[in-house]
Tab-separated table of N, CA and C in Angstrom:
chain	number	residue	atom	x	y	z
A	951	UNK	N	-2.873	9.466	7.428
A	951	UNK	CA	-3.833	8.710	8.258
A	951	UNK	C	-3.468	9.090	9.609
A	952	UNK	N	-3.999	8.568	10.989
A	952	UNK	CA	-2.891	8.969	12.101
A	952	UNK	C	-2.742	7.933	12.620
A	953	UNK	N	-2.152	7.990	13.807
A	953	UNK	CA	-1.426	6.996	14.092
A	953	UNK	C	-1.962	5.814	14.266
A	954	UNK	N	-3.221	6.382	14.894
A	954	UNK	CA	-4.046	5.448	15.699
A	954	UNK	C	-4.825	4.848	14.518
A	955	UNK	N	-4.892	4.781	13.601
A	955	UNK	CA	-5.715	4.287	11.884
A	955	UNK	C	-5.809	2.797	12.636
A	956	UNK	N	-6.664	2.611	11.343
A	956	UNK	CA	-7.385	1.062	11.469
A	956	UNK	C	-5.802	0.374	10.589
A	957	UNK	N	-6.238	-1.272	11.811
A	957	UNK	CA	-5.188	-2.243	11.351
A	957	UNK	C	-5.418	-3.086	10.409
A	958	UNK	N	-4.096	-3.426	9.686
A	958	UNK	CA	-4.835	-5.468	8.976
A	958	UNK	C	-4.347	-6.436	9.334
A	959	UNK	N	-4.264	-7.629	9.777
A	959	UNK	CA	-3.861	-8.727	9.412
A	959	UNK	C	-2.270	-8.813	8.912
A	960	UNK	N	-1.379	-8.807	9.301
A	960	UNK	CA	0.180	-8.645	8.039
A	960	UNK	C	-0.636	-9.857	7.044
A	961	UNK	N	-0.498	-11.231	7.265
A	961	UNK	CA	-1.312	-12.049	6.241
A	961	UNK	C	-2.244	-11.652	5.562
A	962	UNK	N	-3.055	-10.858	5.827
A	962	UNK	CA	-4.356	-10.254	4.538
A	962	UNK	C	-3.527	-8.665	4.418
A	963	UNK	N	-3.222	-8.409	4.563
A	963	UNK	CA	-2.925	-7.270	3.831
A	963	UNK	C	-1.833	-7.350	2.670
A	964	UNK	N	-0.823	-9.359	3.021
A	964	UNK	CA	-0.280	-9.670	2.050
A	964	UNK	C	-1.350	-9.944	0.186
A	965	UNK	N	-2.093	-10.762	1.392
A	965	UNK	CA	-2.846	-11.328	0.643
A	965	UNK	C	-3.115	-10.242	-0.477
A	966	UNK	N	-3.944	-8.727	-0.079
A	966	UNK	CA	-4.578	-7.803	-0.501
A	966	UNK	C	-3.485	-7.791	-1.733
A	967	UNK	N	-1.864	-7.733	-1.492
A	967	UNK	CA	-1.206	-6.516	-1.569
A	967	UNK	C	-0.616	-7.427	-3.158
A	968	UNK	N	-0.917	-9.230	-2.516
A	968	UNK	CA	-0.502	-9.732	-4.237
A	968	UNK	C	-1.523	-9.394	-4.529
A	969	UNK	N	-2.924	-9.475	-4.466
A	969	UNK	CA	-3.496	-9.367	-5.864
A	969	UNK	C	-3.238	-8.342	-6.360
A	970	UNK	N	-3.438	-6.929	-5.704
A	970	UNK	CA	-3.193	-5.501	-6.215
A	970	UNK	C	-1.954	-5.159	-7.774
A	971	UNK	N	-0.837	-6.135	-6.668
A	971	UNK	CA	0.187	-6.687	-7.932
A	971	UNK	C	0.203	-6.756	-9.012
A	972	UNK	N	-1.183	-8.126	-8.597
A	972	UNK	CA	-1.701	-9.559	-9.938
A	972	UNK	C	-1.844	-8.303	-11.420
A	973	UNK	N	-3.202	-7.692	-10.529
A	973	UNK	CA	-3.882	-6.791	-11.451
A	973	UNK	C	-3.298	-6.050	-12.589
A	974	UNK	N	-2.262	-5.255	-11.177
A	974	UNK	CA	-1.681	-4.149	-12.243
A	974	UNK	C	-0.342	-4.325	-12.992
A	975	UNK	N	0.124	-5.561	-13.194
A	975	UNK	CA	0.741	-6.174	-13.786
A	975	UNK	C	0.084	-6.027	-14.838
A	976	UNK	N	-1.187	-6.777	-15.443
A	976	UNK	CA	-1.920	-7.163	-16.635
A	976	UNK	C	-2.237	-5.671	-16.928
A	977	UNK	N	-2.415	-4.705	-16.138
A	977	UNK	CA	-3.606	-3.874	-16.801
A	977	UNK	C	-2.507	-3.005	-18.307
A	978	UNK	N	-3.192	-1.761	-18.709
A	978	UNK	CA	-2.934	-0.856	-19.847
A	978	UNK	C	-3.031	0.197	-19.327
A	979	UNK	N	-3.702	0.476	-18.069
A	979	UNK	CA	-4.235	1.426	-17.769
A	979	UNK	C	-3.263	1.701	-16.544
A	980	UNK	N	-2.850	2.882	-17.386
A	980	UNK	CA	-1.819	3.586	-16.145
A	980	UNK	C	-2.198	4.300	-15.612
A	981	UNK	N	-3.967	4.545	-16.036
A	981	UNK	CA	-4.417	4.851	-13.768
A	981	UNK	C	-5.347	4.668	-13.251
A	982	UNK	N	-5.087	2.901	-13.799
A	982	UNK	CA	-5.764	1.840	-12.627
A	982	UNK	C	-4.486	1.543	-12.317
A	983	UNK	N	-3.423	1.458	-13.077
A	983	UNK	CA	-2.030	0.764	-12.516
A	983	UNK	C	-1.783	2.063	-11.227
A	984	UNK	N	-1.639	3.153	-11.039
A	984	UNK	CA	-1.277	4.339	-9.840
A	984	UNK	C	-2.917	3.956	-8.752
A	985	UNK	N	-3.660	3.775	-9.521
A	985	UNK	CA	-5.311	3.088	-8.332
A	985	UNK	C	-4.202	2.329	-7.474
A	986	UNK	N	-4.160	1.498	-8.054
A	986	UNK	CA	-4.022	0.060	-7.456
A	986	UNK	C	-1.900	0.294	-6.657
A	987	UNK	N	-1.302	1.195	-6.983
A	987	UNK	CA	-0.361	1.200	-6.718
A	987	UNK	C	-0.547	2.014	-4.846
A	988	UNK	N	-1.661	3.321	-5.178
A	988	UNK	CA	-1.867	4.122	-3.859
A	988	UNK	C	-2.779	2.988	-3.178
A	989	UNK	N	-3.091	2.306	-2.784
A	989	UNK	CA	-4.120	1.049	-2.575
A	989	UNK	C	-3.324	0.376	-1.870
A	990	UNK	N	-2.068	-0.011	-2.225
A	990	UNK	CA	-0.975	-1.242	-1.720
A	990	UNK	C	-0.069	0.411	-0.794
A	991	UNK	N	0.048	1.273	-1.081
A	991	UNK	CA	0.735	1.716	0.048
A	991	UNK	C	-0.278	2.766	1.058
A	992	UNK	N	-1.582	2.417	0.620
A	992	UNK	CA	-2.323	2.551	2.079
A	992	UNK	C	-1.988	1.425	2.953
A	993	UNK	N	-2.182	0.619	2.253
A	993	UNK	CA	-2.640	-1.208	2.828
A	993	UNK	C	-0.981	-1.593	4.211
A	994	UNK	N	0.114	-0.907	3.073
A	994	UNK	CA	1.451	-1.084	3.804
A	994	UNK	C	1.455	-0.025	5.201
A	995	UNK	N	1.143	1.282	5.618
A	995	UNK	CA	0.455	2.331	6.437
A	995	UNK	C	-0.382	2.023	6.732
A	996	UNK	N	-1.272	1.025	6.907
A	996	UNK	CA	-2.078	0.361	7.873
A	996	UNK	C	-1.142	-0.873	8.558
A	997	UNK	N	-0.901	-1.017	8.302
A	997	UNK	CA	0.030	-2.893	8.856
A	997	UNK	C	1.427	-2.341	9.765
A	998	UNK	N	2.476	-1.053	8.765
A	998	UNK	CA	3.864	-1.367	9.334
A	998	UNK	C	3.302	-0.261	10.927
A	999	UNK	N	4.241	-0.668	11.817
A	999	UNK	CA	4.396	0.449	12.946
A	999	UNK	C	4.527	1.544	13.118
A	1000	UNK	N	3.938	3.224	13.345
A	1000	UNK	CA	3.802	4.130	12.938
A	1000	UNK	C	5.720	4.414	13.049
A	1001	UNK	N	6.336	3.615	13.983
A	1001	UNK	CA	7.547	4.237	13.829
A	1001	UNK	C	8.330	3.766	12.546
A	1002	UNK	N	7.796	2.749	12.025
A	1002	UNK	CA	8.598	2.114	10.279
A	1002	UNK	C	8.008	2.975	9.851
A	1003	UNK	N	7.491	4.383	9.644
A	1003	UNK	CA	6.842	4.236	8.045
A	1003	UNK	C	7.077	5.539	7.580
A	1004	UNK	N	7.087	5.484	6.915
A	1004	UNK	CA	7.854	6.557	5.831
A	1004	UNK	C	7.267	8.472	6.683
A	1005	UNK	N	7.934	9.609	6.574
A	1005	UNK	CA	7.288	10.702	7.069
A	1005	UNK	C	6.470	11.474	6.501
A	1006	UNK	N	6.702	10.701	4.601
A	1006	UNK	CA	6.537	11.463	3.489
A	1006	UNK	C	6.979	10.280	1.993
A	1007	UNK	N	5.967	10.480	1.280
A	1007	UNK	CA	6.421	9.688	0.297
A	1007	UNK	C	7.274	10.597	-0.558
A	1008	UNK	N	7.872	11.334	-0.153
A	1008	UNK	CA	9.308	12.039	-0.582
A	1008	UNK	C	10.402	11.684	-0.279
A	1009	UNK	N	9.721	10.849	0.615
A	1009	UNK	CA	11.515	9.612	1.482
A	1009	UNK	C	11.544	8.717	0.895
A	1010	UNK	N	10.721	7.982	-0.323
A	1010	UNK	CA	10.929	7.310	-0.848
A	1010	UNK	C	11.725	7.698	-2.389
A	1011	UNK	N	12.724	9.012	-2.249
A	1011	UNK	CA	12.916	9.632	-3.917
A	1011	UNK	C	14.644	9.605	-3.206
């Protein structure tokens, strides 16, 4: 996703993240949990300003 990608309202983003986390916590399907985590990361990347984003997912480790 580039720096000029779509953005979300932070409040809407938090509501979406809350829903995804709730579903993931109740799921026994690890594929679905991973998909939800990827969706959460995408939402966060859409909301955070470019200077606040990690350069890659490896920066998290």
